[in-house]
Amino acid sequence: LPLHMACRSGCLPLVRLLLMAYPHGVRLRTDIDGSLPLHRASQIDIIEELLRWYPEGAQQRDGAGRIPLHYI
């Protein structure tokens, strides 16, 4: 998914653009492993941005049972 890829790439301006265009994207999970964009975030500034949009995401588990903190 585009937001997941932007979060992994570390491009904060693109992450913000995608969030503004499609706010629900912050809650979408991948079909492959059930991860949120927050599980894929590669930088602190992106993590902070995602948490502003979806603070509950910090406690959401992916398909492996991990919360985003496990990937930092």
PDB file as gemmi writes it, atoms N, CA and C in Angstrom:
CRYST1    1.000    1.000    1.000  90.00  90.00  90.00 P 1                      
ATOM      1  N   LEU A   1       0.838  -1.181   0.000  1.00  0.00           N  
ATOM      2  CA  LEU A   1       0.000   0.000   0.000  1.00  0.00           C  
ATOM      3  C   LEU A   1       0.886   1.248   0.000  1.00  0.00           C  
ATOM      4  N   PRO A   2       0.451   2.320  -0.647  1.00  0.00           N  
ATOM      5  CA  PRO A   2       1.303   3.514  -0.792  1.00  0.00           C  
ATOM      6  C   PRO A   2       1.792   4.100   0.535  1.00  0.00           C  
ATOM      7  N   LEU A   3       0.905   4.232   1.517  1.00  0.00           N  
ATOM      8  CA  LEU A   3       1.338   4.827   2.782  1.00  0.00           C  
ATOM      9  C   LEU A   3       2.351   3.926   3.485  1.00  0.00           C  
ATOM     10  N   HIS A   4       2.149   2.628   3.430  1.00  0.00           N  
ATOM     11  CA  HIS A   4       3.099   1.695   4.028  1.00  0.00           C  
ATOM     12  C   HIS A   4       4.482   1.862   3.392  1.00  0.00           C  
ATOM     13  N   MET A   5       4.513   1.978   2.067  1.00  0.00           N  
ATOM     14  CA  MET A   5       5.793   2.130   1.362  1.00  0.00           C  
ATOM     15  C   MET A   5       6.446   3.469   1.690  1.00  0.00           C  
ATOM     16  N   ALA A   6       5.641   4.525   1.785  1.00  0.00           N  
ATOM     17  CA  ALA A   6       6.192   5.837   2.131  1.00  0.00           C  
ATOM     18  C   ALA A   6       6.764   5.824   3.546  1.00  0.00           C  
ATOM     19  N   CYS A   7       6.095   5.139   4.461  1.00  0.00           N  
ATOM     20  CA  CYS A   7       6.587   5.055   5.838  1.00  0.00           C  
ATOM     21  C   CYS A   7       7.913   4.313   5.896  1.00  0.00           C  
ATOM     22  N   ARG A   8       8.029   3.277   5.124  1.00  0.00           N  
ATOM     23  CA  ARG A   8       9.276   2.507   5.097  1.00  0.00           C  
ATOM     24  C   ARG A   8      10.401   3.315   4.466  1.00  0.00           C  
ATOM     25  N   SER A   9      10.066   4.134   3.461  1.00  0.00           N  
ATOM     26  CA  SER A   9      11.105   4.889   2.744  1.00  0.00           C  
ATOM     27  C   SER A   9      11.669   6.037   3.565  1.00  0.00           C  
ATOM     28  N   GLY A  10      10.895   6.512   4.545  1.00  0.00           N  
ATOM     29  CA  GLY A  10      11.384   7.598   5.382  1.00  0.00           C  
ATOM     30  C   GLY A  10      11.115   8.985   4.841  1.00  0.00           C  
ATOM     31  N   CYS A  11      10.197   9.107   3.900  1.00  0.00           N  
ATOM     32  CA  CYS A  11       9.891  10.404   3.283  1.00  0.00           C  
ATOM     33  C   CYS A  11       8.694  11.054   3.978  1.00  0.00           C  
ATOM     34  N   LEU A  12       8.959  11.853   5.006  1.00  0.00           N  
ATOM     35  CA  LEU A  12       7.899  12.479   5.790  1.00  0.00           C  
ATOM     36  C   LEU A  12       6.964  13.348   4.951  1.00  0.00           C  
ATOM     37  N   PRO A  13       7.454  14.180   4.029  1.00  0.00           N  
ATOM     38  CA  PRO A  13       6.517  14.979   3.224  1.00  0.00           C  
ATOM     39  C   PRO A  13       5.538  14.107   2.430  1.00  0.00           C  
ATOM     40  N   LEU A  14       5.995  12.993   1.919  1.00  0.00           N  
ATOM     41  CA  LEU A  14       5.106  12.097   1.189  1.00  0.00           C  
ATOM     42  C   LEU A  14       4.103  11.440   2.138  1.00  0.00           C  
ATOM     43  N   VAL A  15       4.547  11.045   3.306  1.00  0.00           N  
ATOM     44  CA  VAL A  15       3.644  10.471   4.307  1.00  0.00           C  
ATOM     45  C   VAL A  15       2.541  11.475   4.638  1.00  0.00           C  
ATOM     46  N   ARG A  16       2.909  12.716   4.878  1.00  0.00           N  
ATOM     47  CA  ARG A  16       1.914  13.751   5.193  1.00  0.00           C  
ATOM     48  C   ARG A  16       0.942  13.967   4.038  1.00  0.00           C  
ATOM     49  N   LEU A  17       1.456  14.004   2.833  1.00  0.00           N  
ATOM     50  CA  LEU A  17       0.612  14.178   1.653  1.00  0.00           C  
ATOM     51  C   LEU A  17      -0.402  13.037   1.535  1.00  0.00           C  
ATOM     52  N   LEU A  18       0.058  11.816   1.714  1.00  0.00           N  
ATOM     53  CA  LEU A  18      -0.835  10.669   1.631  1.00  0.00           C  
ATOM     54  C   LEU A  18      -1.864  10.664   2.756  1.00  0.00           C  
ATOM     55  N   LEU A  19      -1.462  11.058   3.947  1.00  0.00           N  
ATOM     56  CA  LEU A  19      -2.403  11.125   5.073  1.00  0.00           C  
ATOM     57  C   LEU A  19      -3.483  12.181   4.827  1.00  0.00           C  
ATOM     58  N   MET A  20      -3.100  13.313   4.275  1.00  0.00           N  
ATOM     59  CA  MET A  20      -4.084  14.362   3.993  1.00  0.00           C  
ATOM     60  C   MET A  20      -5.042  13.933   2.881  1.00  0.00           C  
ATOM     61  N   ALA A  21      -4.513  13.220   1.898  1.00  0.00           N  
ATOM     62  CA  ALA A  21      -5.346  12.780   0.777  1.00  0.00           C  
ATOM     63  C   ALA A  21      -6.283  11.640   1.178  1.00  0.00           C  
ATOM     64  N   TYR A  22      -5.828  10.753   2.068  1.00  0.00           N  
ATOM     65  CA  TYR A  22      -6.616   9.592   2.452  1.00  0.00           C  
ATOM     66  C   TYR A  22      -6.341   9.255   3.916  1.00  0.00           C  
ATOM     67  N   PRO A  23      -6.978   9.992   4.834  1.00  0.00           N  
ATOM     68  CA  PRO A  23      -6.721   9.802   6.265  1.00  0.00           C  
ATOM     69  C   PRO A  23      -6.969   8.383   6.769  1.00  0.00           C  
ATOM     70  N   HIS A  24      -7.917   7.683   6.162  1.00  0.00           N  
ATOM     71  CA  HIS A  24      -8.218   6.319   6.611  1.00  0.00           C  
ATOM     72  C   HIS A  24      -7.050   5.358   6.355  1.00  0.00           C  
ATOM     73  N   GLY A  25      -6.138   5.739   5.473  1.00  0.00           N  
ATOM     74  CA  GLY A  25      -4.993   4.890   5.157  1.00  0.00           C  
ATOM     75  C   GLY A  25      -4.147   4.531   6.362  1.00  0.00           C  
ATOM     76  N   VAL A  26      -4.152   5.381   7.380  1.00  0.00           N  
ATOM     77  CA  VAL A  26      -3.360   5.122   8.581  1.00  0.00           C  
ATOM     78  C   VAL A  26      -3.868   3.885   9.323  1.00  0.00           C  
ATOM     79  N   ARG A  27      -5.123   3.486   9.052  1.00  0.00           N  
ATOM     80  CA  ARG A  27      -5.721   2.326   9.719  1.00  0.00           C  
ATOM     81  C   ARG A  27      -5.723   1.064   8.860  1.00  0.00           C  
ATOM     82  N   LEU A  28      -5.268   1.169   7.627  1.00  0.00           N  
ATOM     83  CA  LEU A  28      -5.300   0.021   6.719  1.00  0.00           C  
ATOM     84  C   LEU A  28      -4.168  -0.949   7.018  1.00  0.00           C  
ATOM     85  N   ARG A  29      -4.502  -2.218   6.935  1.00  0.00           N  
ATOM     86  CA  ARG A  29      -3.524  -3.285   7.149  1.00  0.00           C  
ATOM     87  C   ARG A  29      -3.186  -3.944   5.821  1.00  0.00           C  
ATOM     88  N   THR A  30      -1.975  -4.430   5.712  1.00  0.00           N  
ATOM     89  CA  THR A  30      -1.605  -5.158   4.500  1.00  0.00           C  
ATOM     90  C   THR A  30      -2.245  -6.541   4.533  1.00  0.00           C  
ATOM     91  N   ASP A  31      -2.483  -7.084   3.371  1.00  0.00           N  
ATOM     92  CA  ASP A  31      -3.026  -8.438   3.285  1.00  0.00           C  
ATOM     93  C   ASP A  31      -1.974  -9.482   3.628  1.00  0.00           C  
ATOM     94  N   ILE A  32      -0.732  -9.151   3.383  1.00  0.00           N  
ATOM     95  CA  ILE A  32       0.353 -10.127   3.556  1.00  0.00           C  
ATOM     96  C   ILE A  32       0.606 -10.449   5.027  1.00  0.00           C  
ATOM     97  N   ASP A  33       0.812  -9.421   5.841  1.00  0.00           N  
ATOM     98  CA  ASP A  33       1.173  -9.679   7.240  1.00  0.00           C  
ATOM     99  C   ASP A  33       0.327  -8.911   8.251  1.00  0.00           C  
ATOM    100  N   GLY A  34      -0.700  -8.238   7.789  1.00  0.00           N  
ATOM    101  CA  GLY A  34      -1.595  -7.537   8.699  1.00  0.00           C  
ATOM    102  C   GLY A  34      -0.988  -6.334   9.387  1.00  0.00           C  
ATOM    103  N   SER A  35       0.026  -5.747   8.790  1.00  0.00           N  
ATOM    104  CA  SER A  35       0.688  -4.610   9.437  1.00  0.00           C  
ATOM    105  C   SER A  35       0.033  -3.287   9.058  1.00  0.00           C  
ATOM    106  N   LEU A  36       0.082  -2.374  10.002  1.00  0.00           N  
ATOM    107  CA  LEU A  36      -0.330  -0.994   9.788  1.00  0.00           C  
ATOM    108  C   LEU A  36       0.867  -0.206   9.239  1.00  0.00           C  
ATOM    109  N   PRO A  37       0.640   0.993   8.705  1.00  0.00           N  
ATOM    110  CA  PRO A  37       1.779   1.835   8.324  1.00  0.00           C  
ATOM    111  C   PRO A  37       2.751   2.046   9.490  1.00  0.00           C  
ATOM    112  N   LEU A  38       2.221   2.133  10.694  1.00  0.00           N  
ATOM    113  CA  LEU A  38       3.053   2.340  11.882  1.00  0.00           C  
ATOM    114  C   LEU A  38       4.039   1.188  12.092  1.00  0.00           C  
ATOM    115  N   HIS A  39       3.656  -0.027  11.736  1.00  0.00           N  
ATOM    116  CA  HIS A  39       4.573  -1.164  11.841  1.00  0.00           C  
ATOM    117  C   HIS A  39       5.735  -1.021  10.858  1.00  0.00           C  
ATOM    118  N   ARG A  40       5.528  -0.259   9.788  1.00  0.00           N  
ATOM    119  CA  ARG A  40       6.540  -0.121   8.736  1.00  0.00           C  
ATOM    120  C   ARG A  40       7.373   1.155   8.860  1.00  0.00           C  
ATOM    121  N   ALA A  41       6.986   2.052   9.754  1.00  0.00           N  
ATOM    122  CA  ALA A  41       7.663   3.351   9.869  1.00  0.00           C  
ATOM    123  C   ALA A  41       9.133   3.169  10.215  1.00  0.00           C  
ATOM    124  N   SER A  42       9.972   3.945   9.526  1.00  0.00           N  
ATOM    125  CA  SER A  42      11.417   3.775   9.674  1.00  0.00           C  
ATOM    126  C   SER A  42      12.107   4.909  10.428  1.00  0.00           C  
ATOM    127  N   GLN A  43      11.381   5.980  10.714  1.00  0.00           N  
ATOM    128  CA  GLN A  43      12.004   7.132  11.383  1.00  0.00           C  
ATOM    129  C   GLN A  43      11.065   7.682  12.458  1.00  0.00           C  
ATOM    130  N   ILE A  44      11.669   8.271  13.477  1.00  0.00           N  
ATOM    131  CA  ILE A  44      10.904   8.799  14.604  1.00  0.00           C  
ATOM    132  C   ILE A  44       9.904   9.854  14.161  1.00  0.00           C  
ATOM    133  N   ASP A  45      10.280  10.750  13.252  1.00  0.00           N  
ATOM    134  CA  ASP A  45       9.349  11.800  12.839  1.00  0.00           C  
ATOM    135  C   ASP A  45       8.122  11.220  12.139  1.00  0.00           C  
ATOM    136  N   ILE A  46       8.294  10.134  11.415  1.00  0.00           N  
ATOM    137  CA  ILE A  46       7.154   9.476  10.762  1.00  0.00           C  
ATOM    138  C   ILE A  46       6.299   8.762  11.801  1.00  0.00           C  
ATOM    139  N   ILE A  47       6.926   8.117  12.749  1.00  0.00           N  
ATOM    140  CA  ILE A  47       6.183   7.464  13.835  1.00  0.00           C  
ATOM    141  C   ILE A  47       5.334   8.487  14.575  1.00  0.00           C  
ATOM    142  N   GLU A  48       5.916   9.627  14.906  1.00  0.00           N  
ATOM    143  CA  GLU A  48       5.178  10.679  15.610  1.00  0.00           C  
ATOM    144  C   GLU A  48       3.988  11.167  14.781  1.00  0.00           C  
ATOM    145  N   GLU A  49       4.198  11.349  13.490  1.00  0.00           N  
ATOM    146  CA  GLU A  49       3.120  11.806  12.612  1.00  0.00           C  
ATOM    147  C   GLU A  49       1.985  10.783  12.566  1.00  0.00           C  
ATOM    148  N   LEU A  50       2.319   9.538  12.412  1.00  0.00           N  
ATOM    149  CA  LEU A  50       1.294   8.495  12.374  1.00  0.00           C  
ATOM    150  C   LEU A  50       0.527   8.409  13.695  1.00  0.00           C  
ATOM    151  N   LEU A  51       1.226   8.578  14.792  1.00  0.00           N  
ATOM    152  CA  LEU A  51       0.561   8.534  16.097  1.00  0.00           C  
ATOM    153  C   LEU A  51      -0.364   9.725  16.312  1.00  0.00           C  
ATOM    154  N   ARG A  52      -0.065  10.857  15.687  1.00  0.00           N  
ATOM    155  CA  ARG A  52      -0.987  11.999  15.755  1.00  0.00           C  
ATOM    156  C   ARG A  52      -2.313  11.659  15.067  1.00  0.00           C  
ATOM    157  N   TRP A  53      -2.217  10.924  13.983  1.00  0.00           N  
ATOM    158  CA  TRP A  53      -3.405  10.571  13.202  1.00  0.00           C  
ATOM    159  C   TRP A  53      -4.150   9.367  13.780  1.00  0.00           C  
ATOM    160  N   TYR A  54      -3.434   8.474  14.423  1.00  0.00           N  
ATOM    161  CA  TYR A  54      -4.038   7.232  14.918  1.00  0.00           C  
ATOM    162  C   TYR A  54      -3.281   6.748  16.154  1.00  0.00           C  
ATOM    163  N   PRO A  55      -3.493   7.403  17.311  1.00  0.00           N  
ATOM    164  CA  PRO A  55      -2.757   7.026  18.515  1.00  0.00           C  
ATOM    165  C   PRO A  55      -3.000   5.579  18.954  1.00  0.00           C  
ATOM    166  N   GLU A  56      -4.189   5.064  18.664  1.00  0.00           N  
ATOM    167  CA  GLU A  56      -4.512   3.690  19.050  1.00  0.00           C  
ATOM    168  C   GLU A  56      -3.649   2.673  18.297  1.00  0.00           C  
ATOM    169  N   GLY A  57      -3.053   3.104  17.192  1.00  0.00           N  
ATOM    170  CA  GLY A  57      -2.211   2.220  16.405  1.00  0.00           C  
ATOM    171  C   GLY A  57      -1.027   1.683  17.180  1.00  0.00           C  
ATOM    172  N   ALA A  58      -0.600   2.391  18.203  1.00  0.00           N  
ATOM    173  CA  ALA A  58       0.551   1.955  18.998  1.00  0.00           C  
ATOM    174  C   ALA A  58       0.305   0.619  19.678  1.00  0.00           C  
ATOM    175  N   GLN A  59      -0.967   0.279  19.913  1.00  0.00           N  
ATOM    176  CA  GLN A  59      -1.306  -0.967  20.603  1.00  0.00           C  
ATOM    177  C   GLN A  59      -1.844  -2.047  19.678  1.00  0.00           C  
ATOM    178  N   GLN A  60      -1.883  -1.771  18.387  1.00  0.00           N  
ATOM    179  CA  GLN A  60      -2.423  -2.732  17.429  1.00  0.00           C  
ATOM    180  C   GLN A  60      -1.362  -3.761  17.051  1.00  0.00           C  
ATOM    181  N   ARG A  61      -1.759  -5.009  17.022  1.00  0.00           N  
ATOM    182  CA  ARG A  61      -0.846  -6.101  16.693  1.00  0.00           C  
ATOM    183  C   ARG A  61      -0.963  -6.477  15.217  1.00  0.00           C  
ATOM    184  N   ASP A  62       0.156  -6.857  14.642  1.00  0.00           N  
ATOM    185  CA  ASP A  62       0.148  -7.323  13.254  1.00  0.00           C  
ATOM    186  C   ASP A  62      -0.146  -8.821  13.240  1.00  0.00           C  
ATOM    187  N   GLY A  63      -0.014  -9.441  12.083  1.00  0.00           N  
ATOM    188  CA  GLY A  63      -0.296 -10.865  11.949  1.00  0.00           C  
ATOM    189  C   GLY A  63       0.614 -11.760  12.768  1.00  0.00           C  
ATOM    190  N   ALA A  64       1.778 -11.257  13.127  1.00  0.00           N  
ATOM    191  CA  ALA A  64       2.723 -12.016  13.953  1.00  0.00           C  
ATOM    192  C   ALA A  64       2.514 -11.756  15.440  1.00  0.00           C  
ATOM    193  N   GLY A  65       1.517 -10.917  15.768  1.00  0.00           N  
ATOM    194  CA  GLY A  65       1.235 -10.614  17.166  1.00  0.00           C  
ATOM    195  C   GLY A  65       2.098  -9.523  17.761  1.00  0.00           C  
ATOM    196  N   ARG A  66       2.785  -8.771  16.914  1.00  0.00           N  
ATOM    197  CA  ARG A  66       3.686  -7.719  17.401  1.00  0.00           C  
ATOM    198  C   ARG A  66       3.048  -6.348  17.299  1.00  0.00           C  
ATOM    199  N   ILE A  67       3.325  -5.509  18.288  1.00  0.00           N  
ATOM    200  CA  ILE A  67       2.919  -4.108  18.221  1.00  0.00           C  
ATOM    201  C   ILE A  67       4.033  -3.341  17.513  1.00  0.00           C  
ATOM    202  N   PRO A  68       3.766  -2.127  17.031  1.00  0.00           N  
ATOM    203  CA  PRO A  68       4.798  -1.366  16.299  1.00  0.00           C  
ATOM    204  C   PRO A  68       6.103  -1.193  17.068  1.00  0.00           C  
ATOM    205  N   LEU A  69       6.039  -1.089  18.367  1.00  0.00           N  
ATOM    206  CA  LEU A  69       7.249  -0.908  19.178  1.00  0.00           C  
ATOM    207  C   LEU A  69       8.253  -2.048  18.972  1.00  0.00           C  
ATOM    208  N   HIS A  70       7.762  -3.225  18.659  1.00  0.00           N  
ATOM    209  CA  HIS A  70       8.663  -4.367  18.437  1.00  0.00           C  
ATOM    210  C   HIS A  70       9.592  -4.147  17.239  1.00  0.00           C  
ATOM    211  N   TYR A  71       9.219  -3.258  16.333  1.00  0.00           N  
ATOM    212  CA  TYR A  71       9.999  -3.060  15.111  1.00  0.00           C  
ATOM    213  C   TYR A  71      10.967  -1.885  15.185  1.00  0.00           C  
ATOM    214  N   ILE A  72      10.979  -1.195  16.292  1.00  0.00           N  
ATOM    215  CA  ILE A  72      11.870  -0.029  16.418  1.00  0.00           C  
ATOM    216  C   ILE A  72      13.244  -0.479  16.900  1.00  0.00           C  
TER     217      ILE A  72                                                      
END                                                                             
